[in-house]
Amino acid sequence: MMTAAATNYISRLRPLRLPRVCVAITDSDPSALVDKAEALIRDNTFLEFRLDYLPRPLLALPKIKRLMEYHPHVVAIATCRRAASGGKFQGSLASQLDILAKAGASGCQLLDIELQSAAKCKPAQVQRLRGRSALILSYHDFRATKNLETTLEKMVAIPADFYKIVSTAATLYDNVTMMKFLEKNGDRHSLIGLCMGEQGIISRLLGVRAGSVFTFASVSPDEKTAPGQVTAQELRNTYRIEQVDVATRVYGVAGDPVAHSLSPAIMNAALRRENVNGVYLALHAKTLKDLLSCVRDIPIHGLSITMPYKEAVLKHLDNTDSHTTKIGACNTVVRAQDGKLYGFNTDAAGIVRPLEQRITIEKAKILVLGAGGAARAAVFGLKERGAEVYILNRTTGPAQKLAHQARARIVKRADLKKLTFDVIINATPVGMGNTRESPLNENEINTRYLFEMIYDPAETRLMKMAKERGAEAIPGIEMFVHQAARQFEIWTGKPAPWDDMMRVVTLALQERTARNAAKEVKK
Ligand code: NAP
């Protein structure tokens, strides 16, 4: 039951409508905390002051009061979470209550208190906090997503204006559990619900459409107040959280690991550019079973499949095109209206498209280094286009098998010096990261074009050597963008905004390189 104070409060807040994203601000210095808030206010009207990050929280309140008076359109939560409940406040329960009450008097319209603290207080002490502010009763589970219903039952015994339950996603399916909980209970209570952790990204984006009144974001990647928290800028600009509604289609890249994938940046940019009501997430799937349950229940409309599931996913699909079956690896899944899952391989398009912009593929003499999934896509894709394809692999077994299946030829490493090609394609991981290795020696690179599949680093040692020998190097980023563009076309039926995708991913790679360089300097 709502108290009179709460009803008044809600009617005061309703016309404001709480924004979907609340930015959590932390600092160990009161002035810096408020300066951060001041800087954020232009783009974010909903803030959470994490007073527990301050050694002396009360010192910040006069500054917060001035800020709130000066910016009456801002809505602020005051939180002073105790260390025992996962926060940083070391003081007593009485001082936590005192700080929260004073934060309310300083203009914070919402006060957050943990269930553990509230349960230890006399009911009147908790209700006193609702005099001029609304109360968020919160509960955090730092290990799992379980017992959400029973936790809520316990919580609603204490009257509050909002009930916040934050759990930890140990699987992707935990997001589904959280969202089902929100859908079931969101009509009866004002709920805030999400899952922490890298695997909780689905609930951070889709929780708001399942019934969470709002969600939390961090100021920057280095200022997260919870594991897996996303920055406000990413939530708004990359994922377009403000536009997420019931019709929003969900896409994602699934693999293990996926944290450093560039796919969310490129795909969300494409969806935004083409006005597709969709959101694309990085799905860290520790098992295929977990992933497939989410595809069914969320539901997920399209998937980019990456390591280590490209082959294993095939037997779970309802159908695949003949090209994908031949390659034996699938990097694209689409969920049709009837719920059936169809598999495609767009890696071949990622090779063929950049090449056909430069050469006539038919009859071109092309050497593929490697015989793994990407090499198989290249070999079959190029054979279908009439190229003369040669394979060189570290171990002969896979190379022979592929050559036999695709009617390609094998070359021996010893013969390379004497042979010339129109294109050499590196489909091995040799040269990735900071290794500065090359799969070929200088005198083995006799080609017009060197197509590098690796895109991090942007220029590998192999590419450098090829250029020195007069060849044109095609960077792996072109393959990445083209295979992504083809996925986009399969999912949406629209032509992909190729230029935009290229720009976004080039920028993301440059930023990553700069960040890594800065880290190296720090070391
Ligand atoms: P994969 O299935 O694991 O195959 C790797 C291949 O490289 C195998 O043939 C393996 O030979 C060979 N190899 C591995 N380590 C080697 C070494 N130290 N020396 C020589 N050969 C070695 O991998 P994949 O999925 O095909 O991916 C291959 C590369 O393509 C990766 O770098 C990946 O990032 C890149 N890729 C890029 C894109 C893009 O969009 N740009 C798309 C897909 C893949 P053995 O048979 O002897 O083990």
mmCIF file with all atom_site columns, C-alpha atoms in Angstrom, residues 16 57 205 514:
data_model
loop_
_atom_site.group_PDB
_atom_site.id
_atom_site.type_symbol
_atom_site.label_atom_id
_atom_site.label_alt_id
_atom_site.label_comp_id
_atom_site.label_asym_id
_atom_site.label_entity_id
_atom_site.label_seq_id
_atom_site.pdbx_PDB_ins_code
_atom_site.Cartn_x
_atom_site.Cartn_y
_atom_site.Cartn_z
_atom_site.occupancy
_atom_site.B_iso_or_equiv
_atom_site.pdbx_formal_charge
_atom_site.auth_seq_id
_atom_site.auth_comp_id
_atom_site.auth_asym_id
_atom_site.auth_atom_id
_atom_site.pdbx_PDB_model_num
ATOM 1 C CA . LEU A 1 16  ? 8.516  14.640 -15.209 1.00 0.00 ? 16  LEU A CA 1
ATOM 2 C CA . PRO A 1 57  ? 29.467 11.902 2.604   1.00 0.00 ? 57  PRO A CA 1
ATOM 3 C CA . LEU A 1 205 ? 19.073 -2.984 -22.602 1.00 0.00 ? 205 LEU A CA 1
ATOM 4 C CA . ALA A 1 514 ? 45.564 4.156  -29.082 1.00 0.00 ? 514 ALA A CA 1
#
